[in-house]
């Protein structure tokens, strides 16, 4: 059974800092991995999807990497802004189109 | 492109009452998912549909939860009777195969409080 762990559970940084959020999974047979952002009281916004044949994806100030052999994914946020404050969730897919197994998220606060 | 729509956004009921949630996926998305997110946790899949057929309902408490997706478009999730531990946000997501991947897109969720 796939289990996903996110470290740290909470992170507070000053504006402008570069930061890394970590995600680890127990089963290296993960297919695709998706990173989401969740604002308080809102649904999930898809940030990046890394397909099984890829090692990383980039969108603006965000870069996500996937290392299946070590069971890890990282989300790198460059030059953080107060608007980046939210909970970030990673989720793994075991086969194409199957359920996502989520971590518990990292709550990020970027202070002005 | 319109996103995933859900209603109601909030619902408060007493235990043992019944409740229903509605979801309209992104147009053309064949796969629809219902997730339950308890406060402080990541979402957990309840049921997955491919068109109007059930693909995965292994984590659905079938004694009290039911879901249907008539005509392969809209879906409803029902709880009857509700328990205190059902208080959570119920998220609907949809996906389609594009560029070799099923990227899931989520609706705003329905926040259920059971008193």
mmCIF file of N, CA and C in Angstrom, chain A residues 1 31-32 34 36 38 40-49 51 89 93 96-105, chain B residues 9-10 31 33 35 37 40-43 45 48 56 58-59 91 97 99-109 111:
data_model
loop_
_atom_site.group_PDB
_atom_site.id
_atom_site.type_symbol
_atom_site.label_atom_id
_atom_site.label_comp_id
_atom_site.label_asym_id
_atom_site.label_seq_id
_atom_site.Cartn_x
_atom_site.Cartn_y
_atom_site.Cartn_z
ATOM 1 N N UNK A 1 0.836 -1.183 0.000
ATOM 2 C CA UNK A 1 0.000 0.000 0.000
ATOM 3 C C UNK A 1 0.884 1.251 0.000
ATOM 4 N N UNK A 31 3.507 5.895 -10.537
ATOM 5 C CA UNK A 31 3.425 6.165 -11.961
ATOM 6 C C UNK A 31 3.699 7.644 -12.237
ATOM 7 N N UNK A 32 2.713 8.489 -11.982
ATOM 8 C CA UNK A 32 2.898 9.937 -12.100
ATOM 9 C C UNK A 32 2.805 10.572 -10.720
ATOM 10 N N UNK A 34 1.910 14.362 -8.772
ATOM 11 C CA UNK A 34 1.313 15.669 -8.975
ATOM 12 C C UNK A 34 1.480 16.501 -7.712
ATOM 13 N N UNK A 36 0.072 19.938 -5.708
ATOM 14 C CA UNK A 36 -1.096 20.814 -5.634
ATOM 15 C C UNK A 36 -0.852 21.905 -4.604
ATOM 16 N N UNK A 38 -3.292 24.292 -1.954
ATOM 17 C CA UNK A 38 -4.630 24.441 -1.385
ATOM 18 C C UNK A 38 -4.657 25.666 -0.486
ATOM 19 N N UNK A 40 -6.801 28.195 2.149
ATOM 20 C CA UNK A 40 -7.789 27.910 3.192
ATOM 21 C C UNK A 40 -9.217 27.950 2.668
ATOM 22 N N UNK A 41 -9.971 26.900 2.934
ATOM 23 C CA UNK A 41 -11.368 26.843 2.538
ATOM 24 C C UNK A 41 -11.592 26.645 1.059
ATOM 25 N N UNK A 42 -10.548 26.321 0.336
ATOM 26 C CA UNK A 42 -10.681 26.175 -1.118
ATOM 27 C C UNK A 42 -10.332 24.752 -1.552
ATOM 28 N N UNK A 43 -10.584 24.490 -2.824
ATOM 29 C CA UNK A 43 -10.205 23.199 -3.389
ATOM 30 C C UNK A 43 -8.725 23.173 -3.724
ATOM 31 N N UNK A 44 -8.309 22.154 -4.456
ATOM 32 C CA UNK A 44 -6.903 21.977 -4.814
ATOM 33 C C UNK A 44 -6.636 22.542 -6.209
ATOM 34 N N UNK A 45 -5.522 23.238 -6.343
ATOM 35 C CA UNK A 45 -5.085 23.761 -7.628
ATOM 36 C C UNK A 45 -3.868 22.975 -8.070
ATOM 37 N N UNK A 46 -3.930 22.376 -9.257
ATOM 38 C CA UNK A 46 -2.807 21.608 -9.767
ATOM 39 C C UNK A 46 -1.672 22.553 -10.147
ATOM 40 N N UNK A 47 -0.473 22.244 -9.650
ATOM 41 C CA UNK A 47 0.701 23.060 -9.942
ATOM 42 C C UNK A 47 1.566 22.419 -11.019
ATOM 43 N N UNK A 48 1.948 21.181 -10.774
ATOM 44 C CA UNK A 48 2.845 20.485 -11.690
ATOM 45 C C UNK A 48 2.522 19.000 -11.681
ATOM 46 N N UNK A 49 2.642 18.370 -12.830
ATOM 47 C CA UNK A 49 2.503 16.921 -12.944
ATOM 48 C C UNK A 49 3.775 16.389 -13.578
ATOM 49 N N UNK A 51 5.352 13.130 -15.157
ATOM 50 C CA UNK A 51 5.020 11.811 -15.684
ATOM 51 C C UNK A 51 6.123 10.806 -15.368
ATOM 52 N N UNK A 89 0.461 20.113 -1.334
ATOM 53 C CA UNK A 89 0.232 18.671 -1.240
ATOM 54 C C UNK A 89 0.868 17.965 -2.424
ATOM 55 N N UNK A 93 0.269 8.650 -8.199
ATOM 56 C CA UNK A 93 -0.680 7.841 -8.960
ATOM 57 C C UNK A 93 -0.009 6.506 -9.243
ATOM 58 N N UNK A 96 -1.904 4.773 -14.629
ATOM 59 C CA UNK A 96 -2.468 5.909 -15.351
ATOM 60 C C UNK A 96 -3.968 6.035 -15.100
ATOM 61 N N UNK A 97 -4.366 7.175 -14.569
ATOM 62 C CA UNK A 97 -5.777 7.431 -14.330
ATOM 63 C C UNK A 97 -6.317 6.885 -13.032
ATOM 64 N N UNK A 98 -5.469 6.261 -12.220
ATOM 65 C CA UNK A 98 -5.944 5.685 -10.964
ATOM 66 C C UNK A 98 -6.031 6.752 -9.884
ATOM 67 N N UNK A 99 -6.445 6.320 -8.690
ATOM 68 C CA UNK A 99 -6.561 7.244 -7.570
ATOM 69 C C UNK A 99 -5.216 7.907 -7.287
ATOM 70 N N UNK A 100 -5.290 9.097 -6.678
ATOM 71 C CA UNK A 100 -4.108 9.754 -6.142
ATOM 72 C C UNK A 100 -4.009 9.437 -4.656
ATOM 73 N N UNK A 101 -2.816 9.092 -4.203
ATOM 74 C CA UNK A 101 -2.545 8.924 -2.774
ATOM 75 C C UNK A 101 -1.790 10.164 -2.317
ATOM 76 N N UNK A 102 -2.382 10.878 -1.368
ATOM 77 C CA UNK A 102 -1.866 12.175 -0.948
ATOM 78 C C UNK A 102 -1.034 12.088 0.321
ATOM 79 N N UNK A 103 -0.070 13.017 0.426
ATOM 80 C CA UNK A 103 0.565 13.287 1.697
ATOM 81 C C UNK A 103 -0.329 14.214 2.507
ATOM 82 N N UNK A 104 0.093 14.556 3.717
ATOM 83 C CA UNK A 104 -0.721 15.409 4.581
ATOM 84 C C UNK A 104 -0.462 16.888 4.348
ATOM 85 N N UNK A 105 0.519 17.188 3.522
ATOM 86 C CA UNK A 105 0.732 18.574 3.129
ATOM 87 C C UNK A 105 1.774 19.295 3.967
ATOM 88 N N UNK B 9 -21.821 24.403 -1.309
ATOM 89 C CA UNK B 9 -20.475 24.657 -0.810
ATOM 90 C C UNK B 9 -20.365 24.305 0.668
ATOM 91 N N UNK B 10 -21.446 24.476 1.393
ATOM 92 C CA UNK B 10 -21.453 24.186 2.825
ATOM 93 C C UNK B 10 -22.762 23.484 3.185
ATOM 94 N N UNK B 31 -13.288 10.613 -16.648
ATOM 95 C CA UNK B 31 -13.011 10.065 -15.321
ATOM 96 C C UNK B 31 -13.390 11.072 -14.242
ATOM 97 N N UNK B 33 -13.790 11.552 -9.886
ATOM 98 C CA UNK B 33 -13.349 11.049 -8.578
ATOM 99 C C UNK B 33 -14.062 11.831 -7.467
ATOM 100 N N UNK B 35 -13.325 12.517 -3.420
ATOM 101 C CA UNK B 35 -12.364 12.383 -2.321
ATOM 102 C C UNK B 35 -12.974 12.962 -1.042
ATOM 103 N N UNK B 37 -11.716 14.784 2.484
ATOM 104 C CA UNK B 37 -10.574 15.398 3.157
ATOM 105 C C UNK B 37 -10.966 15.815 4.565
ATOM 106 N N UNK B 40 -6.804 18.738 8.334
ATOM 107 C CA UNK B 40 -5.412 18.462 8.647
ATOM 108 C C UNK B 40 -4.824 17.264 7.919
ATOM 109 N N UNK B 41 -5.610 16.629 7.068
ATOM 110 C CA UNK B 41 -5.139 15.458 6.327
ATOM 111 C C UNK B 41 -5.218 15.700 4.825
ATOM 112 N N UNK B 42 -4.549 14.832 4.080
ATOM 113 C CA UNK B 42 -4.683 14.869 2.632
ATOM 114 C C UNK B 42 -5.970 14.187 2.203
ATOM 115 N N UNK B 43 -6.468 14.506 1.022
ATOM 116 C CA UNK B 43 -7.683 13.848 0.535
ATOM 117 C C UNK B 43 -7.494 12.340 0.380
ATOM 118 N N UNK B 45 -9.393 8.950 -1.562
ATOM 119 C CA UNK B 45 -10.384 8.584 -2.563
ATOM 120 C C UNK B 45 -11.524 7.787 -1.953
ATOM 121 N N UNK B 48 -14.247 6.187 -7.737
ATOM 122 C CA UNK B 48 -13.790 6.662 -9.043
ATOM 123 C C UNK B 48 -14.694 6.067 -10.117
ATOM 124 N N UNK B 56 -13.191 2.166 -9.008
ATOM 125 C CA UNK B 56 -12.568 1.910 -7.702
ATOM 126 C C UNK B 56 -13.486 2.452 -6.622
ATOM 127 N N UNK B 58 -13.098 0.857 -3.382
ATOM 128 C CA UNK B 58 -12.572 0.021 -2.308
ATOM 129 C C UNK B 58 -12.535 0.727 -0.956
ATOM 130 N N UNK B 59 -12.514 2.058 -0.949
ATOM 131 C CA UNK B 59 -12.453 2.791 0.315
ATOM 132 C C UNK B 59 -13.770 3.502 0.630
ATOM 133 N N UNK B 91 -14.469 16.495 -1.931
ATOM 134 C CA UNK B 91 -13.909 17.076 -3.151
ATOM 135 C C UNK B 91 -14.223 16.197 -4.350
ATOM 136 N N UNK B 97 -7.359 11.723 -20.418
ATOM 137 C CA UNK B 97 -6.023 11.375 -20.876
ATOM 138 C C UNK B 97 -5.574 12.418 -21.894
ATOM 139 N N UNK B 99 -1.850 14.057 -23.500
ATOM 140 C CA UNK B 99 -0.380 13.990 -23.590
ATOM 141 C C UNK B 99 0.167 12.886 -22.694
ATOM 142 N N UNK B 100 -0.537 11.771 -22.664
ATOM 143 C CA UNK B 100 -0.049 10.602 -21.953
ATOM 144 C C UNK B 100 -0.274 10.595 -20.460
ATOM 145 N N UNK B 101 -1.018 11.573 -19.934
ATOM 146 C CA UNK B 101 -1.204 11.633 -18.484
ATOM 147 C C UNK B 101 -2.623 12.027 -18.116
ATOM 148 N N UNK B 102 -3.056 11.569 -16.942
ATOM 149 C CA UNK B 102 -4.347 11.954 -16.375
ATOM 150 C C UNK B 102 -4.098 12.995 -15.293
ATOM 151 N N UNK B 103 -4.116 14.263 -15.666
ATOM 152 C CA UNK B 103 -3.968 15.315 -14.666
ATOM 153 C C UNK B 103 -5.336 15.573 -14.049
ATOM 154 N N UNK B 104 -5.411 15.483 -12.718
ATOM 155 C CA UNK B 104 -6.699 15.642 -12.036
ATOM 156 C C UNK B 104 -6.926 17.109 -11.681
ATOM 157 N N UNK B 105 -8.138 17.568 -11.938
ATOM 158 C CA UNK B 105 -8.549 18.931 -11.626
ATOM 159 C C UNK B 105 -9.688 18.862 -10.611
ATOM 160 N N UNK B 106 -9.568 19.688 -9.566
ATOM 161 C CA UNK B 106 -10.487 19.602 -8.446
ATOM 162 C C UNK B 106 -11.479 20.758 -8.425
ATOM 163 N N UNK B 107 -12.659 20.471 -7.894
ATOM 164 C CA UNK B 107 -13.647 21.494 -7.618
ATOM 165 C C UNK B 107 -13.386 22.146 -6.275
ATOM 166 N N UNK B 108 -14.219 23.143 -5.888
ATOM 167 C CA UNK B 108 -14.005 23.877 -4.644
ATOM 168 C C UNK B 108 -14.354 23.078 -3.391
ATOM 169 N N UNK B 109 -15.067 21.977 -3.548
ATOM 170 C CA UNK B 109 -15.411 21.147 -2.401
ATOM 171 C C UNK B 109 -16.702 21.538 -1.713
ATOM 172 N N UNK B 111 -18.077 21.532 2.183
ATOM 173 C CA UNK B 111 -17.700 21.362 3.594
ATOM 174 C C UNK B 111 -18.910 20.883 4.369
#
